Coordinates of C-alpha atoms (C1' of nucleotides) in Angstrom, one line a residue:
Chain A
X240 CA 2.6 181.3 102.7
X241 CA 4.8 184.3 103.3
X242 CA 3.7 187.7 102.4
X243 CA 5.0 188.5 98.9
X244 CA 6.0 192.0 100.1
X245 CA 8.3 190.6 102.8
X246 CA 11.9 190.8 101.9
X247 CA 13.1 188.4 99.3
X248 CA 16.8 187.4 98.9
X249 CA 17.3 190.0 96.2
X250 CA 15.5 192.8 98.0
X251 CA 17.2 195.8 99.7
X252 CA 18.2 195.5 103.3
X253 CA 15.6 198.0 104.5
X254 CA 12.7 196.0 103.3
X255 CA 10.6 194.7 106.2
X256 CA 10.8 191.0 106.9
X257 CA 7.7 190.6 109.0
X258 CA 4.2 191.9 109.7
X259 CA 5.4 193.6 112.8
X260 CA 7.8 195.9 110.9
X261 CA 5.0 197.4 108.8
X262 CA 3.7 200.5 110.4
X263 CA 0.8 200.6 107.9
X264 CA -2.0 198.3 107.1
X265 CA -3.9 198.5 103.9
X266 CA -7.4 197.7 105.1
X267 CA -9.6 198.7 102.2
X268 CA -9.3 200.0 98.7
X269 CA -11.5 200.9 95.9
X270 CA -10.9 200.6 92.2
X271 CA -13.2 202.5 90.0
X272 CA -13.3 201.1 86.5
X273 CA -12.2 203.3 83.7
X274 CA -15.2 205.4 82.5
X275 CA -17.1 204.6 85.7
X276 CA -18.1 207.4 88.1
X277 CA -19.6 205.5 90.9
X278 CA -18.3 203.2 93.7
X279 CA -19.8 200.0 92.4
X280 CA -16.3 198.8 91.5
X281 CA -15.4 198.1 95.1
X282 CA -13.0 195.2 95.3
X283 CA -11.5 193.5 98.2
X284 CA -8.0 192.2 98.3
X285 CA -9.4 188.7 98.2
X286 CA -11.2 189.5 95.0
X287 CA -7.9 190.4 93.3
X288 CA -5.7 188.0 95.1
X289 CA -6.4 184.3 94.6
X290 CA -4.5 183.4 97.7
X291 CA -6.4 183.9 100.9
X292 CA -3.4 184.3 103.1
X293 CA -1.9 186.9 100.9
X294 CA -2.2 190.3 102.5
X295 CA -1.5 193.7 101.2
X296 CA 0.8 195.7 103.4
X297 CA 2.5 199.0 102.9
X298 CA 6.1 198.9 104.1
X299 CA 8.1 201.1 106.3
X300 CA 10.9 203.5 105.3
X301 CA 8.6 206.2 104.1
X302 CA 10.4 209.5 104.5
X303 CA 8.0 212.3 104.7
X304 CA 10.1 214.3 102.4
X305 CA 9.9 211.6 99.7
X306 CA 6.5 212.6 98.3
X307 CA 7.0 216.3 98.7
X308 CA 10.5 216.9 97.6
X309 CA 12.1 217.2 94.3
X310 CA 11.6 219.4 91.3
X311 CA 8.3 220.0 89.9
X312 CA 6.8 221.8 86.9
X313 CA 3.8 223.9 87.4
X314 CA 0.9 222.8 85.2
X315 CA -1.7 225.5 84.7
X316 CA -3.1 224.1 81.5
X317 CA -6.3 223.0 83.3
X318 CA -6.8 226.3 85.1
X319 CA -10.1 228.1 84.8
X320 CA -11.9 225.0 83.7
X321 CA -15.4 224.6 84.9
X322 CA -16.2 221.8 87.4
X323 CA -18.4 220.1 84.9
X324 CA -15.7 219.9 82.4
X325 CA -13.2 218.8 85.0
X326 CA -15.5 216.0 86.1
X327 CA -15.8 214.8 82.6
X328 CA -12.0 215.0 82.2
X329 CA -11.6 212.9 85.4
X330 CA -13.6 210.1 84.0
X331 CA -11.9 210.3 80.6
X332 CA -8.6 210.3 82.2
X333 CA -9.0 206.8 83.3
X334 CA -8.9 204.8 86.5
X335 CA -9.5 206.1 89.9
X336 CA -8.2 204.2 92.9
X337 CA -8.9 204.9 96.5
X338 CA -7.5 203.0 99.5
X339 CA -7.3 203.3 103.2
X340 CA -4.2 202.6 105.1
X341 CA -3.5 202.5 108.8
X342 CA -0.6 205.0 109.1
X343 CA 1.0 207.5 111.3
X344 CA 2.0 209.6 108.4
X345 CA -0.3 211.0 105.7
X346 CA 2.2 211.1 102.9
X347 CA 3.0 207.7 101.4
X348 CA 6.0 207.7 99.2
X349 CA 4.6 206.1 96.0
X350 CA 7.7 206.9 93.9
X351 CA 6.2 209.9 92.2
X352 CA 6.7 213.6 93.0
X353 CA 3.6 215.5 94.1
X354 CA 2.9 219.1 94.4
X355 CA 0.3 220.2 96.9
X356 CA -2.2 222.6 95.5
X357 CA -5.0 222.8 97.9
X358 CA -6.3 222.0 101.4
X359 CA -9.9 221.9 102.4
X360 CA -11.8 221.1 105.5
X361 CA -14.5 218.6 104.6
X362 CA -18.0 218.2 105.9
X363 CA -18.5 215.6 108.7
X364 CA -14.7 215.3 109.2
X365 CA -12.5 217.1 111.6
X366 CA -9.5 216.4 109.4
X367 CA -8.7 218.5 106.3
X368 CA -8.3 217.0 102.9
X369 CA -5.1 217.7 101.0
X370 CA -5.0 217.9 97.2
X371 CA -1.9 217.0 95.2
X372 CA -1.0 217.0 91.6
X373 CA 1.8 215.1 89.9
X374 CA 4.8 217.4 89.6
X375 CA 5.7 216.0 86.2
X376 CA 4.8 218.5 83.6
X377 CA 1.7 217.7 81.7
X378 CA 0.9 214.6 83.9
X379 CA -2.9 214.7 84.7
X380 CA -2.7 212.5 87.8
X381 CA -4.1 213.9 91.0
X382 CA -4.4 212.5 94.4
X383 CA -6.4 213.4 97.5
X384 CA -5.3 212.5 101.0
X385 CA -7.3 212.8 104.2
X386 CA -7.6 211.0 107.5
X387 CA -10.6 208.8 108.1
X388 CA -13.2 210.8 109.9
X389 CA -14.3 207.8 111.9
X390 CA -10.8 206.6 112.8
X391 CA -8.0 209.1 112.4
X392 CA -5.5 206.2 112.6
X393 CA -6.4 205.5 109.0
X394 CA -5.4 207.6 106.0
X395 CA -7.6 207.6 102.9
X396 CA -5.8 208.2 99.7
X397 CA -7.4 208.4 96.3
X398 CA -5.7 208.7 92.9
X399 CA -7.3 209.9 89.7
X400 CA -5.9 209.4 86.2
X401 CA -2.9 207.6 84.8
X402 CA 0.6 208.9 84.8
X403 CA 1.8 209.7 81.3
X404 CA 5.5 209.2 82.2
X405 CA 7.6 206.6 83.9
X406 CA 8.0 206.6 87.7
X407 CA 11.0 208.6 88.8
X408 CA 11.8 205.8 91.2
X409 CA 11.7 202.1 90.5
X410 CA 9.9 199.7 92.9
X411 CA 11.5 196.5 93.9
X412 CA 9.2 193.6 94.7
X413 CA 8.8 190.0 93.9
X414 CA 5.6 187.9 94.2
X415 CA 4.1 184.7 92.9
X416 CA 3.0 184.7 89.3
X417 CA -0.7 184.9 89.9
X418 CA -0.2 188.0 92.0
X419 CA 2.1 189.6 89.4
X420 CA -0.7 189.0 86.8
X421 CA -3.0 191.1 88.9
X422 CA -0.2 193.6 89.6
X423 CA 0.4 194.1 85.9
X424 CA -3.1 195.6 85.4
X425 CA -3.1 199.4 85.3
X426 CA -5.3 199.6 88.4
X427 CA -3.2 197.3 90.5
X428 CA 0.0 198.8 89.2
X429 CA -1.2 202.1 90.4
X430 CA -2.2 200.6 93.7
X431 CA 1.1 198.9 94.1
X432 CA 3.0 202.0 93.4
X433 CA 0.9 203.8 95.9
X434 CA 0.7 201.3 98.7
X435 CA 3.9 199.3 98.2
X436 CA 6.5 202.0 98.1
X437 CA 9.6 202.4 100.1
X438 CA 12.8 204.4 100.0
X439 CA 15.6 203.7 97.7
X440 CA 16.2 203.0 94.1
X441 CA 13.3 200.9 93.0
X442 CA 13.0 198.3 90.3
X443 CA 9.8 196.6 89.2
X444 CA 10.4 193.0 88.4
Chain B
dC237 C1' 16.9 230.7 92.1
dG238 C1' 13.6 227.2 91.6
dC239 C1' 10.3 224.6 93.7
dC240 C1' 7.7 223.9 97.5
dT241 C1' 3.7 224.6 101.0
dT242 C1' 0.3 227.5 102.9
dT243 C1' -4.0 229.7 102.7
dG244 C1' -7.7 232.8 101.5
dA245 C1' -10.5 233.6 97.6
dC246 C1' -13.0 232.1 93.8
dC247 C1' -15.9 229.2 91.0
dA248 C1' -19.3 225.7 89.7
dG249 C1' -22.4 221.9 90.9
dC250 C1' -26.1 220.5 93.7
dG251 C1' -30.0 220.4 96.8
dC252 C1' -33.7 222.9 98.7
Chain C
dG112 C1' -32.3 232.2 93.7
dC113 C1' -29.6 231.0 97.7
dG114 C1' -26.5 228.6 100.6
dC115 C1' -23.5 224.8 101.1
dT116 C1' -19.8 222.1 99.5
dG117 C1' -15.9 220.4 96.9
dG118 C1' -12.3 221.5 94.0
dT119 C1' -8.9 224.8 92.2
dC120 C1' -6.3 229.1 91.7
dA121 C1' -2.7 232.1 92.8
dA122 C1' 0.0 235.2 95.7
dA123 C1' 3.2 235.1 99.4
dG124 C1' 6.6 233.3 101.9
dG125 C1' 9.9 229.4 103.1
dC126 C1' 13.6 226.3 102.1
dG127 C1' 17.6 224.0 100.2

DNA sequence: CGCCTTTGACCAGCGC
DNA sequence: GCGCTGGTCAAAGGCG
């Protein structure tokens, strides 16, 4: 069976047509259930995808400016909140998704606009961790991006919260119905928008 | 001019 | 209580 993310007849020209054209490989991801604060919700692609030969790939055409450009609105409503309260808010805000991609670039264009608000070196890792907040005013979603300490060829991206607005871009992909059923879940929708993003006007079908 | 990144400082949680 | 660590703030400067 062909990869559902490979270009379909109605897809844009820049969409990759084969495995070789994907510079990234989504190797692992983690979905933390809403209200959960541990990693027991680890799922493999096989768990979520009924087809064994279906693979998750992140496509090419990821301009570095994509996730960093555009207008943003500073949101300082959460400033000066204690860490304890923030942790509670994170859980209440909903799903957290973390995944690891093999990528040369750290910034994956997921269709949303992000504003970087912090950078920290982390213990047991030579690579710094970058903190981003959704540029849409009032949107609580945050993401953390860091290179895998064990293999710097991989980038670990984690998202927290749900967007309270529509994606500024629209993602175009087609897939078999069973896959779309999974993709329609909030967690997979977030994952898809994160891992399966590419340049251009996007439409989710 | 507006929005971005950078970066040092600050704060709170946690383990000892 | 102290030190370490992760997460966030906010000022400064850059860029289109």
